[in-house]
Amino acid sequence: SFLNNYYRLSFQNLNKALIQSWLSSPLTHVRNIAGNAFVALERPIAIASSGVLTGDKQQIKAAIAMFDSFGQTITDSFAVARESLKYDESIVGGSKFHDYASKSTKEVENLLQVASNPAEKFAAKSLKMFHDYTNMPWLSWSGKGLQAGDDYFKSMVARMDLRYQAAIEADALEGVTKGDKYKELLNNKIGPKGEILDSELMRSATEATFQKDLEGKMKKIADSINDHPEIKSFIPFAKTPHNINVYAVEHIPFLARFTQEYKQVMKTGTEMEKAIMRGREAIGGLLITSAFTAAATGNMTGNGPADPELRKLWLRDHEPMSIKVGNKWVSYRSIVGAELLFSAVSDIVNIWDMLPEGEGDKLTAQLIYTVANTATNRSYFKGFVDMSEALDVKNLSGKKMS
């Protein structure tokens, strides 16, 4: 009916406007770029680390080969990102969220045509004006900017993976160079505009930019949110934050092996994917050890004490989730995955000295606070946090509602 379609399309366009607003902060794009860059560059390091642990010299050589002609890889990736800006959808494939770019232009026009009375016509015209306004280039730049940035890193990861494959395959053939093999693989697996044509490459690219499709219960939750646009106004992102949290857990030694992702890769994944999983465990162990040392010497902080009074005192000479460099605190929030490990370790170390003897059980409460605060203190959860504050009637204020 007209009313049902009007309701659906109104929320769809409202959601696009809200998402563009949340993505319009330059800091959001800086963190997105920093996070994607960290993951992309960690992959060859993880593979090399796995090669060292298993004694696989070929794997180490192939990991190093991922940086072959790196300048050309960067140039090609920039070309793809520039091309991506011309389109409403990723030209590489994959997306961080469902339907950031409104696909309702034809539906809005059809709604205007089927409007049968003055009230319906007025409503349809108003929606068309709002739709056209939110799709203006100077308002939709934030979504396209995020899309282009992600396409850049997906292209980079795909090309680095092809360098790895080329090194492995060329090593098994006589008279074939890595460069020749790379060109052959590039022509077969990457399209003229930068489209990723190979399923394994696409899986690696989406995993590295936190765009991996959800499965199981999380998929049901995300599908439910997408089917209810009024909820999506508050929780626009489900895929990315879940994938980031999974990525963080993959760096926790031994615990990573209990994740469904780890089990699936070790059962059916490629040798490169298995190496990355083993390498992430090793890197995670190094990060956790470094975090313990830095926190113990007062050079790294987490979220700070959960207790309001302790927190007020702590904030006088500390900054949350930061590393001390000289006399300045530098935030590590943009180091995707590591920010969860660093904050948890730092809070445990720092809170230990503040607790009276016999109250070590409070560390559990602090750890829960740290994980919850770190996981939700991302722009992806902004709408959910805002909704929670709006529903907090006791502490409601004009400032929160605005």
mmCIF file of N, CA, C and O in Angstrom, residues 62 64-78 80 152-171 173 175-191 194-196 198 201:
data_model
loop_
_atom_site.group_PDB
_atom_site.id
_atom_site.type_symbol
_atom_site.label_atom_id
_atom_site.label_comp_id
_atom_site.label_asym_id
_atom_site.label_seq_id
_atom_site.Cartn_x
_atom_site.Cartn_y
_atom_site.Cartn_z
ATOM 1 N N ALA A 62 57.606 -15.936 0.626
ATOM 2 C CA ALA A 62 56.384 -15.479 -0.036
ATOM 3 C C ALA A 62 55.785 -14.272 0.691
ATOM 4 O O ALA A 62 55.234 -13.362 0.057
ATOM 5 N N ILE A 64 57.492 -11.988 2.330
ATOM 6 C CA ILE A 64 58.337 -10.843 1.967
ATOM 7 C C ILE A 64 57.989 -10.362 0.557
ATOM 8 O O ILE A 64 57.977 -9.162 0.267
ATOM 9 N N ALA A 65 57.665 -11.327 -0.328
ATOM 10 C CA ALA A 65 57.327 -10.994 -1.715
ATOM 11 C C ALA A 65 56.048 -10.165 -1.817
ATOM 12 O O ALA A 65 55.814 -9.508 -2.843
ATOM 13 N N MET A 66 55.227 -10.168 -0.763
ATOM 14 C CA MET A 66 53.996 -9.387 -0.779
ATOM 15 C C MET A 66 54.287 -7.892 -0.875
ATOM 16 O O MET A 66 53.413 -7.106 -1.246
ATOM 17 N N PHE A 67 55.513 -7.493 -0.539
ATOM 18 C CA PHE A 67 55.908 -6.085 -0.630
ATOM 19 C C PHE A 67 56.669 -5.775 -1.927
ATOM 20 O O PHE A 67 57.145 -4.657 -2.104
ATOM 21 N N ASP A 68 56.769 -6.770 -2.820
ATOM 22 C CA ASP A 68 57.423 -6.525 -4.110
ATOM 23 C C ASP A 68 56.684 -5.432 -4.874
ATOM 24 O O ASP A 68 55.438 -5.424 -4.929
ATOM 25 N N SER A 69 57.452 -4.512 -5.492
ATOM 26 C CA SER A 69 56.851 -3.417 -6.279
ATOM 27 C C SER A 69 55.714 -2.760 -5.519
ATOM 28 O O SER A 69 54.627 -2.517 -6.071
ATOM 29 N N PHE A 70 55.932 -2.493 -4.240
ATOM 30 C CA PHE A 70 54.869 -1.966 -3.385
ATOM 31 C C PHE A 70 54.384 -0.592 -3.859
ATOM 32 O O PHE A 70 53.216 -0.251 -3.704
ATOM 33 N N GLY A 71 55.283 0.167 -4.442
ATOM 34 C CA GLY A 71 54.893 1.468 -4.983
ATOM 35 C C GLY A 71 53.839 1.323 -6.072
ATOM 36 O O GLY A 71 52.884 2.105 -6.138
ATOM 37 N N GLN A 72 54.002 0.297 -6.929
ATOM 38 C CA GLN A 72 53.018 0.055 -7.981
ATOM 39 C C GLN A 72 51.691 -0.417 -7.397
ATOM 40 O O GLN A 72 50.617 -0.052 -7.886
ATOM 41 N N THR A 73 51.766 -1.222 -6.328
ATOM 42 C CA THR A 73 50.550 -1.675 -5.651
ATOM 43 C C THR A 73 49.763 -0.483 -5.117
ATOM 44 O O THR A 73 48.538 -0.412 -5.258
ATOM 45 N N ILE A 74 50.467 0.458 -4.517
ATOM 46 C CA ILE A 74 49.818 1.664 -3.979
ATOM 47 C C ILE A 74 49.197 2.494 -5.107
ATOM 48 O O ILE A 74 48.057 2.963 -5.000
ATOM 49 N N THR A 75 49.946 2.644 -6.205
ATOM 50 C CA THR A 75 49.448 3.421 -7.351
ATOM 51 C C THR A 75 48.190 2.799 -7.935
ATOM 52 O O THR A 75 47.197 3.500 -8.213
ATOM 53 N N ASP A 76 48.206 1.482 -8.128
ATOM 54 C CA ASP A 76 47.040 0.784 -8.682
ATOM 55 C C ASP A 76 45.837 0.887 -7.746
ATOM 56 O O ASP A 76 44.691 1.043 -8.200
ATOM 57 N N SER A 77 46.089 0.807 -6.450
ATOM 58 C CA SER A 77 45.008 0.874 -5.466
ATOM 59 C C SER A 77 44.385 2.269 -5.441
ATOM 60 O O SER A 77 43.152 2.409 -5.314
ATOM 61 N N PHE A 78 45.205 3.294 -5.588
ATOM 62 C CA PHE A 78 44.696 4.661 -5.661
ATOM 63 C C PHE A 78 43.809 4.847 -6.890
ATOM 64 O O PHE A 78 42.777 5.537 -6.840
ATOM 65 N N VAL A 80 41.984 2.604 -8.330
ATOM 66 C CA VAL A 80 40.702 1.946 -8.059
ATOM 67 C C VAL A 80 39.839 2.827 -7.150
ATOM 68 O O VAL A 80 38.635 2.987 -7.372
ATOM 69 N N TYR A 152 40.206 1.091 -1.751
ATOM 70 C CA TYR A 152 41.663 1.222 -1.851
ATOM 71 C C TYR A 152 42.350 0.075 -1.113
ATOM 72 O O TYR A 152 43.245 -0.587 -1.664
ATOM 73 N N PHE A 153 41.933 -0.169 0.119
ATOM 74 C CA PHE A 153 42.607 -1.196 0.911
ATOM 75 C C PHE A 153 42.238 -2.607 0.456
ATOM 76 O O PHE A 153 43.061 -3.524 0.546
ATOM 77 N N LYS A 154 41.017 -2.803 -0.038
ATOM 78 C CA LYS A 154 40.678 -4.118 -0.589
ATOM 79 C C LYS A 154 41.534 -4.411 -1.814
ATOM 80 O O LYS A 154 41.990 -5.550 -1.999
ATOM 81 N N SER A 155 41.762 -3.392 -2.625
ATOM 82 C CA SER A 155 42.611 -3.565 -3.808
ATOM 83 C C SER A 155 44.046 -3.852 -3.397
ATOM 84 O O SER A 155 44.725 -4.694 -3.996
ATOM 85 N N MET A 156 44.518 -3.146 -2.367
ATOM 86 C CA MET A 156 45.878 -3.364 -1.889
ATOM 87 C C MET A 156 46.060 -4.788 -1.362
ATOM 88 O O MET A 156 47.029 -5.486 -1.713
ATOM 89 N N VAL A 157 45.115 -5.235 -0.533
ATOM 90 C CA VAL A 157 45.202 -6.582 0.035
ATOM 91 C C VAL A 157 45.144 -7.636 -1.066
ATOM 92 O O VAL A 157 45.907 -8.617 -1.054
ATOM 93 N N ALA A 158 44.263 -7.444 -2.047
ATOM 94 C CA ALA A 158 44.140 -8.404 -3.148
ATOM 95 C C ALA A 158 45.444 -8.511 -3.932
ATOM 96 O O ALA A 158 45.896 -9.613 -4.268
ATOM 97 N N ARG A 159 46.062 -7.379 -4.220
ATOM 98 C CA ARG A 159 47.318 -7.378 -4.981
ATOM 99 C C ARG A 159 48.483 -7.960 -4.173
ATOM 100 O O ARG A 159 49.343 -8.650 -4.728
ATOM 101 N N MET A 160 48.488 -7.700 -2.877
ATOM 102 C CA MET A 160 49.526 -8.294 -2.026
ATOM 103 C C MET A 160 49.356 -9.804 -1.944
ATOM 104 O O MET A 160 50.350 -10.548 -1.949
ATOM 105 N N ASP A 161 48.105 -10.257 -1.885
ATOM 106 C CA ASP A 161 47.860 -11.703 -1.879
ATOM 107 C C ASP A 161 48.283 -12.343 -3.200
ATOM 108 O O ASP A 161 48.793 -13.477 -3.220
ATOM 109 N N LEU A 162 48.079 -11.637 -4.295
ATOM 110 C CA LEU A 162 48.521 -12.161 -5.599
ATOM 111 C C LEU A 162 50.041 -12.255 -5.659
ATOM 112 O O LEU A 162 50.588 -13.180 -6.282
ATOM 113 N N ARG A 163 50.728 -11.304 -5.032
ATOM 114 C CA ARG A 163 52.196 -11.377 -4.953
ATOM 115 C C ARG A 163 52.618 -12.632 -4.191
ATOM 116 O O ARG A 163 53.596 -13.300 -4.568
ATOM 117 N N TYR A 164 51.888 -12.933 -3.134
ATOM 118 C CA TYR A 164 52.172 -14.140 -2.351
ATOM 119 C C TYR A 164 51.971 -15.392 -3.209
ATOM 120 O O TYR A 164 52.834 -16.275 -3.262
ATOM 121 N N GLN A 165 50.815 -15.445 -3.889
ATOM 122 C CA GLN A 165 50.532 -16.607 -4.747
ATOM 123 C C GLN A 165 51.562 -16.736 -5.866
ATOM 124 O O GLN A 165 51.991 -17.849 -6.196
ATOM 125 N N ALA A 166 51.943 -15.608 -6.441
ATOM 126 C CA ALA A 166 52.923 -15.627 -7.536
ATOM 127 C C ALA A 166 54.265 -16.177 -7.059
ATOM 128 O O ALA A 166 54.926 -16.943 -7.772
ATOM 129 N N ALA A 167 54.664 -15.797 -5.853
ATOM 130 C CA ALA A 167 55.938 -16.277 -5.302
ATOM 131 C C ALA A 167 55.896 -17.782 -5.065
ATOM 132 O O ALA A 167 56.872 -18.494 -5.359
ATOM 133 N N ILE A 168 54.779 -18.269 -4.540
ATOM 134 C CA ILE A 168 54.636 -19.705 -4.270
ATOM 135 C C ILE A 168 54.646 -20.499 -5.573
ATOM 136 O O ILE A 168 55.356 -21.517 -5.707
ATOM 137 N N GLU A 169 53.857 -20.035 -6.559
ATOM 138 C CA GLU A 169 53.747 -20.772 -7.822
ATOM 139 C C GLU A 169 55.016 -20.682 -8.655
ATOM 140 O O GLU A 169 55.419 -21.660 -9.296
ATOM 141 N N ALA A 170 55.671 -19.526 -8.679
ATOM 142 C CA ALA A 170 56.903 -19.362 -9.459
ATOM 143 C C ALA A 170 58.029 -20.216 -8.878
ATOM 144 O O ALA A 170 58.895 -20.708 -9.613
ATOM 145 N N ASP A 171 57.995 -20.413 -7.558
ATOM 146 C CA ASP A 171 59.024 -21.213 -6.889
ATOM 147 C C ASP A 171 58.953 -22.677 -7.309
ATOM 148 O O ASP A 171 59.933 -23.410 -7.248
ATOM 149 N N LEU A 173 57.982 -23.632 -10.376
ATOM 150 C CA LEU A 173 58.153 -23.742 -11.823
ATOM 151 C C LEU A 173 59.523 -23.233 -12.247
ATOM 152 O O LEU A 173 60.019 -22.246 -11.717
ATOM 153 N N GLY A 175 62.023 -21.428 -14.877
ATOM 154 C CA GLY A 175 61.980 -20.439 -15.946
ATOM 155 C C GLY A 175 60.838 -19.442 -15.850
ATOM 156 O O GLY A 175 60.565 -18.710 -16.810
ATOM 157 N N VAL A 176 60.136 -19.419 -14.725
ATOM 158 C CA VAL A 176 59.029 -18.473 -14.523
ATOM 159 C C VAL A 176 59.387 -17.543 -13.373
ATOM 160 O O VAL A 176 59.719 -17.994 -12.277
ATOM 161 N N THR A 177 59.328 -16.246 -13.619
ATOM 162 C CA THR A 177 59.654 -15.274 -12.579
ATOM 163 C C THR A 177 58.402 -14.898 -11.783
ATOM 164 O O THR A 177 57.276 -15.076 -12.255
ATOM 165 N N LYS A 178 58.637 -14.349 -10.607
ATOM 166 C CA LYS A 178 57.508 -13.904 -9.779
ATOM 167 C C LYS A 178 56.720 -12.807 -10.493
ATOM 168 O O LYS A 178 55.486 -12.771 -10.426
ATOM 169 N N GLY A 179 57.446 -11.926 -11.174
ATOM 170 C CA GLY A 179 56.795 -10.829 -11.875
ATOM 171 C C GLY A 179 55.887 -11.301 -12.988
ATOM 172 O O GLY A 179 54.762 -10.806 -13.134
ATOM 173 N N ASP A 180 56.354 -12.270 -13.788
ATOM 174 C CA ASP A 180 55.537 -12.808 -14.872
ATOM 175 C C ASP A 180 54.294 -13.524 -14.333
ATOM 176 O O ASP A 180 53.190 -13.385 -14.879
ATOM 177 N N LYS A 181 54.492 -14.286 -13.262
ATOM 178 C CA LYS A 181 53.373 -15.020 -12.671
ATOM 179 C C LYS A 181 52.353 -14.058 -12.076
ATOM 180 O O LYS A 181 51.140 -14.278 -12.171
ATOM 181 N N TYR A 182 52.843 -12.968 -11.481
ATOM 182 C CA TYR A 182 51.943 -11.972 -10.904
ATOM 183 C C TYR A 182 51.070 -11.329 -11.981
ATOM 184 O O TYR A 182 49.862 -11.167 -11.799
ATOM 185 N N LYS A 183 51.670 -10.974 -13.117
ATOM 186 C CA LYS A 183 50.907 -10.371 -14.213
ATOM 187 C C LYS A 183 49.830 -11.318 -14.718
ATOM 188 O O LYS A 183 48.699 -10.897 -15.022
ATOM 189 N N GLU A 184 50.169 -12.602 -14.784
ATOM 190 C CA GLU A 184 49.195 -13.600 -15.241
ATOM 191 C C GLU A 184 48.023 -13.703 -14.266
ATOM 192 O O GLU A 184 46.854 -13.701 -14.671
ATOM 193 N N LEU A 185 48.331 -13.775 -12.974
ATOM 194 C CA LEU A 185 47.288 -13.868 -11.949
ATOM 195 C C LEU A 185 46.440 -12.598 -11.905
ATOM 196 O O LEU A 185 45.219 -12.655 -11.743
ATOM 197 N N LEU A 186 47.105 -11.451 -12.079
ATOM 198 C CA LEU A 186 46.400 -10.171 -12.049
ATOM 199 C C LEU A 186 45.374 -10.084 -13.176
ATOM 200 O O LEU A 186 44.239 -9.650 -12.975
ATOM 201 N N ASN A 187 45.752 -10.507 -14.365
ATOM 202 C CA ASN A 187 44.847 -10.472 -15.517
ATOM 203 C C ASN A 187 43.665 -11.422 -15.351
ATOM 204 O O ASN A 187 42.556 -11.139 -15.838
ATOM 205 N N ASN A 188 43.889 -12.535 -14.652
ATOM 206 C CA ASN A 188 42.836 -13.544 -14.488
ATOM 207 C C ASN A 188 41.887 -13.250 -13.321
ATOM 208 O O ASN A 188 40.723 -13.657 -13.351
ATOM 209 N N LYS A 189 42.384 -12.541 -12.310
ATOM 210 C CA LYS A 189 41.606 -12.412 -11.071
ATOM 211 C C LYS A 189 41.173 -10.991 -10.721
ATOM 212 O O LYS A 189 40.407 -10.807 -9.773
ATOM 213 N N ILE A 190 41.659 -10.000 -11.464
ATOM 214 C CA ILE A 190 41.261 -8.614 -11.230
ATOM 215 C C ILE A 190 40.699 -8.040 -12.518
ATOM 216 O O ILE A 190 41.313 -8.139 -13.580
ATOM 217 N N GLY A 191 39.503 -7.437 -12.444
ATOM 218 C CA GLY A 191 38.851 -6.883 -13.621
ATOM 219 C C GLY A 191 39.443 -5.549 -14.051
ATOM 220 O O GLY A 191 40.280 -4.972 -13.348
ATOM 221 N N GLY A 194 39.145 -2.818 -11.556
ATOM 222 C CA GLY A 194 39.628 -3.166 -10.224
ATOM 223 C C GLY A 194 38.739 -4.157 -9.512
ATOM 224 O O GLY A 194 38.956 -4.457 -8.335
ATOM 225 N N GLU A 195 37.721 -4.674 -10.213
ATOM 226 C CA GLU A 195 36.833 -5.651 -9.604
ATOM 227 C C GLU A 195 37.610 -6.909 -9.217
ATOM 228 O O GLU A 195 38.442 -7.392 -9.980
ATOM 229 N N ILE A 196 37.326 -7.435 -8.046
ATOM 230 C CA ILE A 196 37.953 -8.690 -7.618
ATOM 231 C C ILE A 196 37.079 -9.838 -8.113
ATOM 232 O O ILE A 196 35.927 -9.983 -7.707
ATOM 233 N N ASP A 198 38.004 -13.189 -8.112
ATOM 234 C CA ASP A 198 38.318 -14.471 -7.474
ATOM 235 C C ASP A 198 37.711 -14.518 -6.069
ATOM 236 O O ASP A 198 37.851 -13.565 -5.292
ATOM 237 N N LEU A 201 40.311 -14.242 -3.147
ATOM 238 C CA LEU A 201 40.798 -12.868 -2.999
ATOM 239 C C LEU A 201 39.733 -11.989 -2.354
ATOM 240 O O LEU A 201 40.043 -11.150 -1.493
#
